[in-house]
Amino acid sequence: IEAGGKNPFIVCEDADLTRAVSSAVSGSFVDAGQRCAATSRIIIFDKVYDEFKKKFLEKVSALNVGVADSDDFGAIITEKKLLEIVSLVKEGVSRGAVLLFGGHRIEKASNGYFMEPTVLENVSEDDELSSREIFGPVVILYKVKNLDEAIELANNSEFRLSSAIHTSSTKLAEEFIKKHHTGVVRVNGATHGSEPHVSFGGVGLSGNGWREPGLKSLDFYCDWRQISYDN
């Protein structure tokens, strides 16, 4: 099964920042973040942290929320869930999180439960905002010195579904793939599920080890038997 995520997105100092920002925005806010594979934690090398943050916030501030075809994302599923997300952000700020953008309900003339795209920083990796699957348009930025710290932070989660790393170094990408324990890894793209022909699923709280789609999913629907002929 697939059972949720708290997916990390790593930005190395040698990353193409324009591409990384575009992937991070789409990964974080498509479907208002109401996706198991949504980007939740953006982990950025300190040498490019400020530049990435500036570009990221510029793109986030240009997002349109609504139900038109031209809008970037729509409503939260219920008002109860919307109020819960707003409350979680408010409580996180009271504990020291810095709200860089959003965090509030959007009151629109049309009926619906809309929330601003929300970006936070200065959140402890053990804070509820860092550990809980919020399932909304909320993402947290973290600063790290190197890949070792990035991997340690990425692995500090009970959810292990999807992740992404942006780097021009095959060596760094392979090291991340080897040491970050998750069901799906994407290099230089957004956190996502998988194409229909590719196995998809997570470990830890994100799943029990079975894989959806792809040939591997056939195992889920089969009972294996051992048969012997003695002649």
Coordinates of C-alpha atoms in Angstrom, one line a residue:
I1 CA 0.0 0.0 0.0
E2 CA 0.9 3.7 -0.2
A3 CA 0.1 5.6 3.0
G4 CA 1.4 9.2 2.8
G5 CA 4.7 11.0 2.9
K6 CA 6.8 13.9 4.2
N7 CA 8.9 14.1 1.1
P8 CA 12.4 15.8 1.0
F9 CA 13.7 17.9 -1.9
I10 CA 17.5 18.4 -1.9
V11 CA 19.1 21.4 -3.6
C12 CA 22.9 21.0 -3.9
E13 CA 25.3 24.0 -4.5
D14 CA 25.9 22.8 -8.0
A15 CA 22.2 22.6 -8.9
D16 CA 20.6 24.4 -11.8
L17 CA 18.6 26.8 -9.5
T18 CA 16.1 27.9 -12.1
R19 CA 15.2 24.3 -12.8
A20 CA 15.3 23.4 -9.1
V21 CA 12.9 26.3 -8.2
S22 CA 10.5 25.3 -10.9
S23 CA 10.4 21.7 -9.8
A24 CA 10.1 22.6 -6.1
V25 CA 7.2 24.9 -6.7
S26 CA 5.3 22.4 -8.7
G27 CA 6.2 19.6 -6.3
S28 CA 5.0 21.6 -3.3
F29 CA 1.8 23.2 -4.6
V30 CA 0.2 21.1 -7.4
D31 CA -3.3 20.0 -6.1
A32 CA -2.8 22.4 -3.1
G33 CA -0.2 20.0 -1.8
Q34 CA -2.9 17.3 -1.3
R35 CA -0.8 14.6 -2.8
C36 CA 1.1 11.8 -1.0
A37 CA 4.2 12.6 -3.1
A38 CA 4.1 16.4 -2.6
T39 CA 7.3 18.1 -1.6
S40 CA 7.1 18.9 2.1
R41 CA 10.7 19.6 3.1
I42 CA 13.2 21.6 0.9
I43 CA 16.7 21.0 2.1
I44 CA 19.2 23.5 0.6
F45 CA 23.0 23.7 0.8
D46 CA 24.0 26.9 2.6
K47 CA 26.0 28.3 -0.2
V48 CA 22.9 28.7 -2.4
Y49 CA 20.3 29.0 0.3
D50 CA 19.6 32.7 0.0
E51 CA 19.6 32.7 -3.8
F52 CA 17.3 29.7 -3.9
K53 CA 15.0 31.2 -1.3
K54 CA 14.7 34.5 -3.2
K55 CA 13.9 32.8 -6.5
F56 CA 11.5 30.4 -4.9
L57 CA 9.5 33.1 -3.1
E58 CA 9.3 35.1 -6.3
K59 CA 7.7 32.2 -8.1
V60 CA 5.5 31.3 -5.1
S61 CA 4.2 34.9 -4.8
A62 CA 3.1 34.7 -8.5
L63 CA 0.9 31.6 -8.0
N64 CA -2.8 32.0 -8.5
V65 CA -5.3 30.1 -6.4
G66 CA -8.8 29.4 -7.6
V67 CA -10.9 27.1 -9.9
A68 CA -10.2 28.7 -13.3
D69 CA -8.2 26.7 -15.8
S70 CA -5.5 29.3 -15.6
D71 CA -5.1 29.0 -11.8
D72 CA -2.2 27.1 -10.4
F73 CA -4.0 25.2 -7.7
G74 CA -7.5 25.0 -6.1
A75 CA -9.3 24.4 -2.9
I76 CA -8.6 22.4 0.2
I77 CA -10.9 19.4 0.4
T78 CA -13.0 20.5 3.3
E79 CA -13.3 23.6 5.6
K80 CA -12.4 21.4 8.6
K81 CA -9.1 20.4 6.9
L82 CA -8.4 24.0 5.8
L83 CA -8.8 25.3 9.4
E84 CA -6.6 22.5 10.7
I85 CA -3.8 23.5 8.3
V86 CA -4.0 27.2 9.1
S87 CA -4.0 26.3 12.8
L88 CA -0.9 24.0 12.4
V89 CA 1.0 26.9 10.7
K90 CA 0.0 29.4 13.4
E91 CA 1.1 27.0 16.2
G92 CA 4.4 26.5 14.4
V93 CA 5.0 30.2 14.2
S94 CA 4.3 30.5 17.9
R95 CA 7.1 28.0 18.5
G96 CA 9.6 30.0 16.5
A97 CA 9.0 29.1 12.9
V98 CA 9.4 32.1 10.5
L99 CA 6.6 32.6 8.0
L100 CA 8.1 33.7 4.7
F101 CA 4.9 33.7 2.7
G102 CA 1.2 32.8 3.0
G103 CA -0.2 31.0 6.0
H104 CA -3.7 32.3 5.8
R105 CA -7.1 31.4 4.4
I106 CA -8.1 33.2 1.2
E107 CA -11.6 34.6 1.3
K108 CA -13.0 34.5 -2.2
A109 CA -16.3 35.7 -3.6
S110 CA -17.0 32.1 -4.8
N111 CA -17.7 29.4 -2.3
G112 CA -14.7 27.2 -1.5
Y113 CA -11.9 26.5 1.0
F114 CA -8.8 28.2 -0.3
M115 CA -5.4 28.7 1.3
E116 CA -2.4 30.8 0.3
P117 CA 0.7 28.9 -0.7
T118 CA 2.7 28.8 2.5
V119 CA 6.5 28.8 3.0
L120 CA 8.3 28.6 6.4
E121 CA 11.8 28.4 7.6
N122 CA 13.6 28.2 11.0
V123 CA 11.6 25.1 11.9
S124 CA 13.2 22.4 14.0
E125 CA 13.5 19.1 12.3
D126 CA 11.7 17.5 15.2
D127 CA 8.9 20.0 15.2
E128 CA 5.4 18.8 14.4
L129 CA 5.5 20.8 11.2
S130 CA 8.6 18.8 10.1
S131 CA 7.3 15.4 11.1
R132 CA 3.6 15.4 10.4
E133 CA 2.0 15.0 6.9
I134 CA 0.1 18.3 6.6
F135 CA -1.5 17.5 3.2
G136 CA -1.8 21.1 2.2
P137 CA 0.0 23.9 0.4
V138 CA 2.7 24.2 3.1
V139 CA 6.5 23.7 2.6
I140 CA 9.5 24.2 4.9
L141 CA 13.0 25.4 3.9
Y142 CA 16.0 24.0 5.7
K143 CA 19.7 25.0 5.5
V144 CA 22.5 22.4 5.6
K145 CA 26.2 22.5 5.0
N146 CA 26.7 19.4 2.8
L147 CA 25.2 16.2 1.4
D148 CA 25.8 14.3 4.6
E149 CA 23.7 16.7 6.6
A150 CA 21.0 16.7 3.8
I151 CA 20.8 12.9 3.9
E152 CA 20.6 12.9 7.7
L153 CA 17.8 15.4 7.6
A154 CA 16.0 13.6 4.8
N155 CA 16.2 10.3 6.7
N156 CA 14.8 11.9 9.9
S157 CA 11.2 11.0 9.1
E158 CA 9.0 8.0 9.7
F159 CA 7.6 8.6 6.2
R160 CA 9.6 7.2 3.3
L161 CA 7.7 7.6 0.1
S162 CA 9.2 10.0 -2.5
S163 CA 12.2 12.3 -2.7
A164 CA 14.2 14.4 -5.2
I165 CA 17.7 15.8 -5.5
H166 CA 19.0 18.5 -7.7
T167 CA 22.7 18.4 -8.6
S168 CA 24.9 18.3 -11.7
S169 CA 27.1 15.6 -10.0
T170 CA 26.3 12.0 -10.8
K171 CA 28.4 11.1 -7.8
L172 CA 26.3 13.2 -5.4
A173 CA 23.1 11.8 -6.9
E174 CA 24.3 8.2 -6.5
E175 CA 25.4 8.8 -2.9
F176 CA 21.9 10.2 -2.1
I177 CA 20.2 7.3 -3.8
K178 CA 22.3 4.8 -1.8
K179 CA 21.9 6.4 1.6
H180 CA 18.4 7.9 1.5
H181 CA 16.0 5.1 2.3
T182 CA 12.8 5.7 0.4
G183 CA 10.5 4.1 -2.2
V184 CA 11.0 6.7 -5.0
V185 CA 13.9 9.0 -5.9
R186 CA 14.0 11.5 -8.7
V187 CA 17.1 13.3 -9.9
N188 CA 16.7 16.8 -11.1
G189 CA 12.9 16.7 -11.1
A190 CA 10.0 17.1 -8.7
T191 CA 9.0 14.7 -6.0
H192 CA 6.3 12.5 -7.6
G193 CA 4.7 9.2 -7.8
S194 CA 5.6 7.1 -10.8
E195 CA 4.5 6.4 -14.3
P196 CA 1.9 3.6 -14.7
H197 CA 4.5 1.0 -15.8
V198 CA 6.8 1.7 -12.8
S199 CA 6.5 0.3 -9.3
F200 CA 5.4 2.8 -6.8
G201 CA 5.2 2.7 -3.0
G202 CA 7.0 3.5 0.2
V203 CA 8.5 2.1 3.4
G204 CA 8.1 3.0 7.1
L205 CA 4.8 4.9 7.7
S206 CA 4.5 5.3 3.9
G207 CA 3.8 1.7 3.2
N208 CA 4.3 -2.0 4.0
G209 CA 6.7 -2.8 1.2
W210 CA 4.2 -3.7 -1.5
R211 CA 4.4 -1.8 -4.8
E212 CA 1.6 -0.3 -6.8
P213 CA 1.7 -0.3 -10.7
G214 CA 4.3 -2.0 -12.8
L215 CA 5.0 -5.8 -12.9
K216 CA 5.9 -5.8 -9.2
S217 CA 2.2 -5.1 -8.4
L218 CA 1.2 -8.5 -9.7
D219 CA 2.7 -10.0 -6.5
F220 CA 0.1 -8.2 -4.5
Y221 CA -2.7 -10.0 -6.3
C222 CA -1.1 -13.4 -6.3
D223 CA -0.8 -16.2 -3.8
W224 CA 2.5 -18.1 -4.4
R225 CA 2.5 -21.9 -4.3
Q226 CA 5.3 -24.3 -4.2
I227 CA 4.7 -27.4 -6.3
S228 CA 6.9 -30.5 -6.6
Y229 CA 6.8 -33.6 -8.8
D230 CA 8.5 -36.8 -7.6
N231 CA 8.9 -39.2 -10.5

